[in-house]
Amino acid sequence: MTYYTSPAHDLQYFINTSPQTNVRENQREDLLQVYYQSFAKTLKDLNHNTFPTFDDLLEEIRKREMFGFMTAVFVLPIVLMEEQSSEGSGIDGLVDPQVAQDMTRIMFSGKRYTEAMKCILRRCDQLKLFDLFTIYRVVISYRGENGKDDKAQCIVKHMENSGASKVLIGDNNVYKKEVEMLKNIMPRLSELAGGTVFAPKFYYTVDLEDAKIVAMEDLGTNHKMVDRKLLLDFDHCEVVLKKLGQIHGASMVLAEENPSTMDLFTSGLITGSVENPGLAQAALNGNFPMLCETVKTWPGFEEISEKLEKLKPRIWAMFYEYAQMKNEKYRVLNHGDFWINNFLFKYDEKTGKPIHCIPIDLQFSYYTSPAHDLQYFLNSSPKLEVRENYREKLLRIYYEAFRETLENVKHKNIPTFDDLLEEMRKREIYGFFTMANVLPVVLMERQSDKGSGLDGLTNEESAKDMIKIMFTGKRYTESCKRSLKCL
């Protein structure tokens, strides 16, 4: 296992697995000082001219905090395991699914591990290790050439290149995607669609080793976000899907004009494989088992419950298989995270009805079947009565905007509405993924008093409570029951 890399590799591994909890909590820097003094003395005794400072060491430790967290998750439970499973033990036990499940339960429910992990999670939270990005509204006061004082404002999105966000920056290319979408793709799509605004204006970006920063137009003065818990009525859905049809249509033209513009957008939210799980599975792995357990308690759903139980061992294999599908009849550039929280609406001042919307958060854009965005949206964002009674009408609204966009640029071989329906049918599994993993978040009726957000989901105790709240809420139960009847 010897590895030539940063000294923080060994130090994070050791500190997060081997000291007593009170030592790890109260004497962490003392231990690092002991290590550093020995390190520096060795180099000095060998007449080494220059060597790293203690601050250099602390920087290395900071950059590799995620490795420390991973060690606490995967190694510390074994170290603190208080009893062996009666089903088996060791490597032989871990390769047997039944034994491994019992061993895992023992490891993660032990009193000593729980105490140690609570301390580690609090520290990780203080370091903002689990924060994906931070949004700031920046107001700039300045004096113009005419001598008058004035103000301007913009939105600044800040992403630390560490923790969970580092995985997104590396594996999902979220920073590169968002910058490319704002700076180049969306302005070109707007031109192709006759000037229709598709995104906030791009202002500036800073690409640092430890952080990524994007500055863009602030649309908050005349656009509003809808409360996710209210969901979208038909009027809002109509505005959203017209805009999506225009974006998809224009992107189809752009992809044919310049195919290389799509090279960056080869993956969406679901990345990885069964053998090498991605961030989506790491964050959502507890959702489907909880859905299965919840459905078991519903009278009249016994047959559906059996179907779900049979899916449980291979559900992520099915999701990964979906992510790798290449049988689309036609492709467009999808938004990739097309749900209620990612739209800003403008309203008619007299009627109060929505007249325009702009999608935001473009970091998961994905060049694939148009059904990707449509399944995600239809299974997460419309009100239940809209989803049930107007599904085909909404698809036709989307399709007409898509077709008109292509006709306006004299595009040949426009896909038919039947082609769209075929794409929707082939990607129903992604609609199910959305219903099982996104809709519970949308309809969550209250927060857990043990934690919330991504920080809460990384804490075992609060995560269980949050998932329970999500899947047992009245609104999600009603919506899910109707959706599952279609299985």
Coordinates of C-alpha atoms in Angstrom, one line a residue:
M1 CA 0.0 0.0 0.0
T2 CA 3.1 2.3 0.1
Y3 CA 2.3 5.5 -1.9
Y4 CA 4.5 8.4 -3.0
T5 CA 2.2 11.4 -2.4
S6 CA 1.4 14.2 0.1
P7 CA 2.4 13.6 3.8
A8 CA -1.2 14.4 4.6
H9 CA -2.2 11.0 3.2
D10 CA -0.7 9.1 6.1
L11 CA -1.5 11.7 8.6
Q12 CA -5.2 11.9 7.7
Y13 CA -5.5 8.2 7.7
F14 CA -3.8 7.8 11.1
I15 CA -5.5 10.7 12.9
N16 CA -9.0 9.6 11.7
T17 CA -8.6 6.0 12.8
S18 CA -6.1 5.5 15.6
P19 CA -6.0 8.1 18.4
Q20 CA -8.6 8.0 21.2
T21 CA -11.5 10.4 20.6
N22 CA -10.4 12.9 23.2
V23 CA -6.8 13.0 21.8
R24 CA -8.1 13.5 18.3
E25 CA -10.4 16.3 19.5
N26 CA -8.1 18.2 21.8
Q27 CA -4.6 17.5 20.7
R28 CA -4.8 17.3 16.9
E29 CA -2.5 20.2 16.3
D30 CA -0.1 19.0 19.0
L31 CA 0.2 15.7 17.2
L32 CA 0.9 17.5 13.9
Q33 CA 3.6 19.6 15.6
V34 CA 5.2 16.4 17.0
Y35 CA 5.2 15.0 13.5
Y36 CA 6.6 18.2 11.9
Q37 CA 9.4 18.6 14.5
S38 CA 10.6 15.1 13.8
F39 CA 10.3 15.6 10.0
A40 CA 12.2 19.0 10.1
K41 CA 14.9 17.6 12.4
T42 CA 15.5 14.6 10.1
L43 CA 16.0 17.0 7.1
K44 CA 18.2 19.3 9.1
D45 CA 20.4 16.4 10.3
L46 CA 20.8 15.4 6.6
N47 CA 21.9 18.9 5.8
H48 CA 18.8 19.5 3.5
N49 CA 18.9 23.1 2.4
T50 CA 15.2 23.9 2.2
F51 CA 12.3 22.1 3.6
P52 CA 8.5 22.7 3.9
T53 CA 7.2 24.9 6.7
F54 CA 4.6 23.9 9.3
D55 CA 2.1 26.1 7.4
D56 CA 2.9 24.1 4.2
L57 CA 2.0 21.0 6.2
L58 CA -1.3 22.5 7.4
E59 CA -2.2 23.4 3.8
E60 CA -1.6 19.8 2.7
I61 CA -3.8 18.6 5.6
R62 CA -6.6 21.0 4.6
K63 CA -6.5 20.0 0.9
R64 CA -6.9 16.3 1.9
E65 CA -9.6 16.6 4.6
M66 CA -11.9 14.6 2.3
F67 CA -9.5 11.6 2.5
G68 CA -9.7 11.9 6.3
F69 CA -13.5 11.8 6.2
M70 CA -13.4 8.8 3.9
T71 CA -11.1 7.0 6.3
A72 CA -13.5 7.8 9.2
V73 CA -16.3 6.3 7.1
F74 CA -14.6 3.2 5.8
V75 CA -11.8 2.3 8.2
L76 CA -12.8 3.6 11.6
P77 CA -15.9 1.4 11.8
I78 CA -13.7 -1.7 11.5
V79 CA -11.3 -0.3 14.2
L80 CA -14.1 0.3 16.6
M81 CA -16.3 -2.7 15.9
E82 CA -17.4 -3.9 19.3
E83 CA -18.5 -7.4 18.4
Q84 CA -18.3 -9.9 15.6
S85 CA -21.2 -10.9 13.5
S86 CA -22.6 -14.3 14.3
E87 CA -23.1 -14.7 10.6
G88 CA -19.4 -14.5 9.8
S89 CA -16.3 -12.3 9.9
G90 CA -13.3 -10.9 8.0
I91 CA -12.9 -10.7 4.3
D92 CA -14.9 -13.9 3.8
G93 CA -17.8 -12.3 5.7
L94 CA -17.7 -9.1 3.7
V95 CA -18.0 -10.8 0.4
D96 CA -21.2 -12.6 1.5
P97 CA -24.1 -10.1 1.1
Q98 CA -26.0 -11.4 4.1
V99 CA -23.0 -11.5 6.4
A100 CA -21.8 -8.2 5.1
Q101 CA -25.1 -6.5 5.9
D102 CA -25.0 -7.8 9.5
M103 CA -21.3 -6.8 9.9
T104 CA -22.1 -3.3 8.6
R105 CA -25.0 -2.9 11.0
I106 CA -22.8 -3.8 14.0
M107 CA -19.9 -1.5 12.8
F108 CA -22.0 1.6 12.3
S109 CA -24.4 1.3 15.3
G110 CA -21.7 0.8 17.9
K111 CA -21.6 3.3 20.8
R112 CA -17.8 4.1 20.4
Y113 CA -18.1 4.6 16.6
T114 CA -21.2 6.8 17.0
E115 CA -19.4 9.0 19.6
A116 CA -16.2 9.3 17.5
M117 CA -18.1 10.0 14.2
K118 CA -20.2 12.7 15.8
C119 CA -17.0 14.6 16.6
I120 CA -15.6 14.0 13.2
L121 CA -18.7 15.2 11.4
R122 CA -18.9 18.4 13.5
R123 CA -15.4 19.2 12.5
C124 CA -16.1 18.5 8.8
D125 CA -19.1 20.7 9.0
Q126 CA -17.1 23.5 10.5
L127 CA -14.6 23.1 7.7
K128 CA -17.6 23.3 5.2
L129 CA -16.4 20.0 3.8
F130 CA -19.8 19.1 2.6
D131 CA -20.8 22.4 1.1
L132 CA -21.1 22.2 -2.7
F133 CA -21.2 25.9 -3.4
T134 CA -22.1 29.2 -1.9
I135 CA -24.2 31.9 -3.7
Y136 CA -23.6 35.6 -2.9
R137 CA -25.5 38.6 -4.1
V138 CA -22.8 41.3 -4.5
V139 CA -23.6 45.0 -4.6
I140 CA -20.9 47.2 -6.1
S141 CA -20.9 50.9 -5.3
Y142 CA -19.0 53.1 -7.8
R143 CA -18.6 56.6 -9.1
G144 CA -19.2 56.9 -12.9
E145 CA -17.3 59.1 -15.4
N146 CA -20.0 61.7 -14.9
G147 CA -19.1 61.9 -11.2
K148 CA -22.4 60.5 -10.0
D149 CA -22.5 57.6 -7.5
D150 CA -24.2 54.5 -8.7
K151 CA -24.6 50.8 -7.8
A152 CA -24.5 47.6 -9.7
Q153 CA -25.1 44.0 -8.5
C154 CA -24.4 40.5 -9.6
I155 CA -24.6 36.9 -8.4
V156 CA -21.4 35.3 -7.5
K157 CA -21.2 31.5 -7.2
H158 CA -18.3 30.2 -5.2
M159 CA -17.3 26.5 -5.2
E160 CA -14.5 25.2 -3.0
N161 CA -12.3 22.7 -4.8
S162 CA -12.4 20.3 -1.8
G163 CA -14.8 17.9 -0.1
A164 CA -17.9 16.8 -2.0
S165 CA -17.6 19.7 -4.5
K166 CA -14.1 18.5 -5.5
V167 CA -15.7 15.3 -6.7
L168 CA -18.3 17.3 -8.7
I169 CA -15.6 19.5 -10.2
G170 CA -13.5 16.5 -11.1
D171 CA -15.9 13.7 -12.0
N172 CA -18.9 15.7 -13.2
N173 CA -17.1 18.8 -14.7
V174 CA -19.7 21.0 -13.1
Y175 CA -17.5 24.1 -13.1
K176 CA -16.4 23.7 -16.7
K177 CA -19.9 23.0 -17.8
E178 CA -21.5 26.0 -16.1
V179 CA -18.9 28.4 -17.4
E180 CA -19.1 27.0 -21.0
M181 CA -22.9 27.1 -20.9
L182 CA -23.1 30.7 -19.6
K183 CA -20.2 32.1 -21.6
N184 CA -20.6 30.4 -25.0
I185 CA -23.5 27.9 -25.4
M186 CA -26.5 29.8 -24.1
P187 CA -25.7 33.0 -26.0
R188 CA -25.3 31.0 -29.2
L189 CA -28.6 29.2 -28.6
S190 CA -30.3 32.5 -28.0
E191 CA -29.1 33.8 -31.4
L192 CA -30.4 30.6 -33.1
A193 CA -33.8 31.1 -31.4
G194 CA -34.1 34.7 -32.5
G195 CA -32.8 36.4 -29.4
T196 CA -34.9 34.6 -26.7
V197 CA -33.1 34.9 -23.4
F198 CA -32.1 31.4 -22.1
A199 CA -29.8 32.2 -19.1
P200 CA -28.3 34.9 -17.0
K201 CA -25.5 37.0 -18.6
F202 CA -22.0 35.7 -17.9
Y203 CA -19.7 38.3 -16.4
Y204 CA -16.5 36.8 -15.2
T205 CA -14.9 33.6 -13.8
V206 CA -11.8 32.9 -11.6
D207 CA -10.3 29.4 -11.8
L208 CA -8.1 28.9 -8.8
E209 CA -6.6 25.6 -7.5
D210 CA -8.6 25.7 -4.3
A211 CA -11.8 27.4 -5.5
K212 CA -13.9 28.2 -8.6
I213 CA -15.8 31.5 -8.9
V214 CA -18.4 32.5 -11.4
A215 CA -20.0 36.0 -11.6
M216 CA -23.3 36.4 -13.5
E217 CA -26.3 38.6 -14.0
D218 CA -28.6 39.1 -11.0
L219 CA -32.1 38.4 -12.2
G220 CA -33.7 38.7 -8.7
T221 CA -35.0 42.2 -9.3
N222 CA -37.7 41.2 -11.7
H223 CA -37.7 37.4 -11.5
K224 CA -38.9 35.1 -8.7
M225 CA -38.5 31.5 -7.7
V226 CA -41.6 29.5 -6.8
D227 CA -41.8 27.8 -3.4
R228 CA -40.9 24.2 -4.2
K229 CA -43.5 22.8 -1.8
L230 CA -46.3 24.5 -3.8
L231 CA -45.3 22.8 -7.1
L232 CA -46.1 24.3 -10.5
D233 CA -49.6 24.8 -11.8
F234 CA -50.4 24.4 -15.5
D235 CA -49.6 28.0 -16.4
H236 CA -46.1 27.8 -14.9
C237 CA -45.5 24.4 -16.6
E238 CA -46.5 25.8 -19.9
V239 CA -44.0 28.6 -19.7
V240 CA -41.2 26.2 -18.6
L241 CA -41.8 23.7 -21.3
K242 CA -42.0 26.3 -24.1
K243 CA -38.6 27.5 -23.0
L244 CA -37.3 24.0 -22.8
G245 CA -38.5 23.2 -26.3
Q246 CA -36.8 26.3 -27.7
I247 CA -33.5 25.4 -25.9
H248 CA -33.6 21.8 -27.1
G249 CA -34.4 22.8 -30.6
A250 CA -31.6 25.4 -30.8
S251 CA -29.2 22.9 -29.3
M252 CA -30.0 20.4 -32.0
V253 CA -29.0 23.0 -34.6
L254 CA -25.8 23.9 -32.8
A255 CA -24.8 20.3 -32.4
E256 CA -25.1 19.8 -36.2
E257 CA -23.3 23.1 -37.0
N258 CA -20.4 22.3 -34.6
P259 CA -20.4 18.8 -33.1
S260 CA -17.4 19.5 -30.9
T261 CA -19.4 21.9 -28.8
M262 CA -21.1 18.9 -27.2
D263 CA -17.9 17.1 -26.3
L264 CA -18.0 18.4 -22.7
F265 CA -21.5 17.3 -22.0
T266 CA -21.2 13.5 -22.1
S267 CA -22.5 12.7 -18.6
G268 CA -25.3 13.9 -16.3
L269 CA -26.2 13.5 -12.6
I270 CA -25.6 9.8 -12.6
T271 CA -22.0 8.9 -13.0
G272 CA -20.0 5.9 -12.0
S273 CA -20.9 2.2 -12.0
V274 CA -21.9 -0.6 -9.7
E275 CA -18.2 -1.4 -9.2
N276 CA -17.2 2.2 -8.8
P277 CA -20.3 4.1 -7.4
G278 CA -20.6 7.8 -8.2
L279 CA -21.6 10.8 -6.0
A280 CA -25.3 10.3 -6.8
Q281 CA -25.4 6.8 -5.4
A282 CA -23.4 7.9 -2.4
A283 CA -25.9 10.6 -1.6
L284 CA -29.1 8.8 -2.5
N285 CA -28.4 5.2 -1.7
G286 CA -30.8 5.1 1.3
N287 CA -33.8 6.4 -0.6
F288 CA -34.9 3.3 -2.6
P289 CA -34.7 0.9 0.5
M290 CA -36.8 3.4 2.4
L291 CA -39.3 3.6 -0.4
C292 CA -39.6 -0.2 -0.4
E293 CA -40.1 -0.2 3.4
T294 CA -42.8 2.6 3.2
V295 CA -44.8 0.9 0.4
K296 CA -44.9 -2.3 2.5
T297 CA -47.1 -0.5 5.0
W298 CA -49.7 0.6 2.4
P299 CA -52.8 -1.6 2.2
G300 CA -53.5 -2.7 -1.4
F301 CA -49.9 -2.3 -2.5
E302 CA -48.8 -5.8 -1.7
E303 CA -48.1 -6.8 -5.3
I304 CA -46.3 -3.5 -6.1
S305 CA -44.3 -4.0 -2.9
E306 CA -43.1 -7.4 -4.1
K307 CA -42.0 -5.9 -7.4
L308 CA -40.0 -3.2 -5.6
E309 CA -38.3 -5.7 -3.4
K310 CA -37.2 -7.7 -6.4
L311 CA -35.7 -4.5 -7.9
K312 CA -33.8 -3.6 -4.7
P313 CA -30.6 -5.6 -5.4
R314 CA -30.2 -4.3 -8.9
I315 CA -31.8 -0.8 -8.8
W316 CA -28.6 1.1 -9.1
A317 CA -27.4 -1.3 -11.9
M318 CA -30.6 -0.2 -13.8
F319 CA -29.9 3.5 -13.1
Y320 CA -26.3 3.1 -14.3
E321 CA -27.5 1.2 -17.4
Y322 CA -29.8 4.1 -18.1
A323 CA -26.9 6.6 -17.8
Q324 CA -25.0 4.7 -20.4
M325 CA -27.9 4.3 -22.9
K326 CA -26.9 5.3 -26.5
N327 CA -30.0 4.3 -28.4
E328 CA -31.6 7.7 -28.7
K329 CA -33.4 8.5 -32.0
Y330 CA -32.1 12.1 -31.7
R331 CA -30.2 14.1 -29.1
V332 CA -30.3 17.6 -27.7
L333 CA -28.4 19.5 -25.0
N334 CA -30.4 18.9 -21.8
H335 CA -30.3 21.2 -18.7
G336 CA -29.7 18.1 -16.6
D337 CA -31.2 19.3 -13.3
F338 CA -34.5 20.6 -14.6
W339 CA -36.7 20.9 -11.5
I340 CA -38.7 23.6 -9.8
N341 CA -35.9 25.2 -7.8
N342 CA -33.9 25.9 -11.0
F343 CA -36.4 28.3 -12.7
L344 CA -36.8 32.0 -12.2
F345 CA -40.2 33.4 -13.4
K346 CA -41.3 36.8 -14.6
Y347 CA -44.9 37.7 -14.1
D348 CA -47.5 39.9 -15.8
E349 CA -48.0 42.9 -13.5
K350 CA -51.8 43.0 -14.2
T351 CA -52.8 39.4 -14.3
G352 CA -50.0 37.9 -12.0
K353 CA -49.6 35.1 -14.5
P354 CA -46.1 33.8 -15.5
I355 CA -45.0 35.1 -18.9
H356 CA -41.3 34.2 -19.0
C357 CA -38.8 31.9 -17.2
I358 CA -35.1 31.5 -17.2
P359 CA -33.3 28.3 -16.2
I360 CA -30.4 28.6 -13.7
D361 CA -27.8 26.2 -12.4
L362 CA -26.4 24.8 -15.7
Q363 CA -23.7 22.6 -14.2
F364 CA -25.3 19.2 -15.0
S365 CA -26.0 19.9 -18.7
Y366 CA -26.0 16.7 -20.7
Y367 CA -26.1 15.9 -24.4
T368 CA -28.6 13.0 -24.7
S369 CA -32.3 12.3 -25.4
P370 CA -34.8 15.1 -24.8
A371 CA -36.6 12.7 -22.6
H372 CA -33.9 13.2 -19.9
D373 CA -35.1 16.7 -19.0
L374 CA -38.7 15.9 -19.6
Q375 CA -38.9 12.8 -17.4
Y376 CA -37.0 14.7 -14.7
F377 CA -39.3 17.7 -14.8
L378 CA -42.7 15.9 -15.2
N379 CA -41.9 13.6 -12.3
S380 CA -40.7 16.3 -9.9
S381 CA -42.2 19.7 -10.4
P382 CA -45.9 19.9 -11.6
K383 CA -48.8 19.7 -9.2
L384 CA -50.2 16.2 -9.0
E385 CA -53.4 17.1 -10.8
V386 CA -51.4 18.7 -13.6
R387 CA -49.1 15.7 -13.9
E388 CA -52.0 13.3 -14.0
N389 CA -54.4 15.2 -16.3
Y390 CA -52.2 17.2 -18.6
R391 CA -49.1 15.1 -19.3
E392 CA -49.7 14.7 -23.0
K393 CA -50.8 18.3 -23.4
L394 CA -47.6 19.5 -21.8
L395 CA -45.6 17.3 -24.0
R396 CA -47.3 18.8 -27.1
I397 CA -46.6 22.3 -25.8
Y398 CA -43.0 21.4 -25.5
Y399 CA -42.9 19.8 -28.9
E400 CA -44.6 22.7 -30.7
A401 CA -41.9 25.1 -29.3
F402 CA -39.2 22.6 -30.3
R403 CA -40.6 22.2 -33.8
E404 CA -41.2 25.9 -34.4
T405 CA -37.6 26.7 -33.3
L406 CA -36.3 24.2 -35.9
E407 CA -38.6 25.4 -38.6
N408 CA -37.6 29.0 -38.1
V409 CA -34.0 28.2 -39.0
K410 CA -35.2 26.0 -41.9
H411 CA -33.9 22.8 -40.3
K412 CA -34.6 19.6 -42.2
N413 CA -35.6 16.2 -40.8
I414 CA -37.4 17.5 -37.7
P415 CA -38.2 14.6 -35.3
T416 CA -42.0 13.9 -35.0
F417 CA -44.1 13.9 -31.9
D418 CA -44.2 10.1 -32.1
D419 CA -40.4 10.2 -32.0
L420 CA -40.6 12.1 -28.8
L421 CA -43.1 9.7 -27.3
E422 CA -40.8 6.8 -28.2
E423 CA -37.9 8.6 -26.4
M424 CA -40.2 9.1 -23.4
R425 CA -41.1 5.4 -23.3
K426 CA -37.5 4.3 -23.5
R427 CA -36.6 6.5 -20.5
E428 CA -39.4 5.8 -18.1
I429 CA -36.8 4.4 -15.7
Y430 CA -35.3 7.9 -15.3
G431 CA -38.8 9.2 -14.4
F432 CA -38.9 6.5 -11.7
F433 CA -35.4 7.6 -10.5
T434 CA -36.7 11.1 -10.2
M435 CA -39.9 10.0 -8.4
A436 CA -37.8 8.0 -5.9
N437 CA -35.0 10.4 -5.3
V438 CA -36.0 14.0 -6.3
L439 CA -39.7 14.2 -5.6
P440 CA -39.2 13.3 -1.9
V441 CA -37.0 16.3 -1.5
V442 CA -39.4 18.6 -3.4
L443 CA -42.4 17.5 -1.2
M444 CA -40.5 17.3 2.2
E445 CA -43.0 18.9 4.5
R446 CA -40.7 19.7 7.4
Q447 CA -37.0 19.6 8.3
S448 CA -35.5 17.1 10.7
D449 CA -34.6 18.6 14.1
K450 CA -31.5 16.5 13.9
G451 CA -30.1 18.1 10.8
S452 CA -30.9 19.4 7.3
G453 CA -29.5 19.8 3.8
L454 CA -26.3 18.1 2.6
D455 CA -24.8 18.4 6.1
G456 CA -27.7 16.5 7.5
L457 CA -27.5 13.7 4.9
T458 CA -23.8 13.1 5.8
N459 CA -24.7 12.4 9.4
E460 CA -26.0 8.9 9.8
E461 CA -28.5 9.7 12.5
S462 CA -30.0 12.8 10.9
A463 CA -29.9 11.2 7.4
K464 CA -32.2 8.4 8.6
D465 CA -34.6 10.9 10.2
M466 CA -34.6 13.1 7.1
I467 CA -35.2 10.1 4.8
K468 CA -38.1 8.9 7.0
I469 CA -39.7 12.4 6.9
M470 CA -39.3 12.6 3.2
F471 CA -40.9 9.2 2.4
T472 CA -43.7 9.3 5.0
G473 CA -45.1 12.8 4.3
K474 CA -48.7 13.0 3.3
R475 CA -48.2 14.7 0.0
Y476 CA -45.4 12.4 -1.2
T477 CA -47.4 9.4 -0.1
E478 CA -50.4 10.5 -2.2
S479 CA -48.3 11.3 -5.2
C480 CA -46.2 8.2 -5.0
K481 CA -49.3 5.9 -4.6
R482 CA -50.7 7.2 -7.9
S483 CA -47.4 7.0 -9.7
L484 CA -46.7 3.4 -8.5
K485 CA -50.1 2.2 -9.7
C486 CA -48.7 2.7 -13.2
L487 CA -45.9 0.2 -12.7

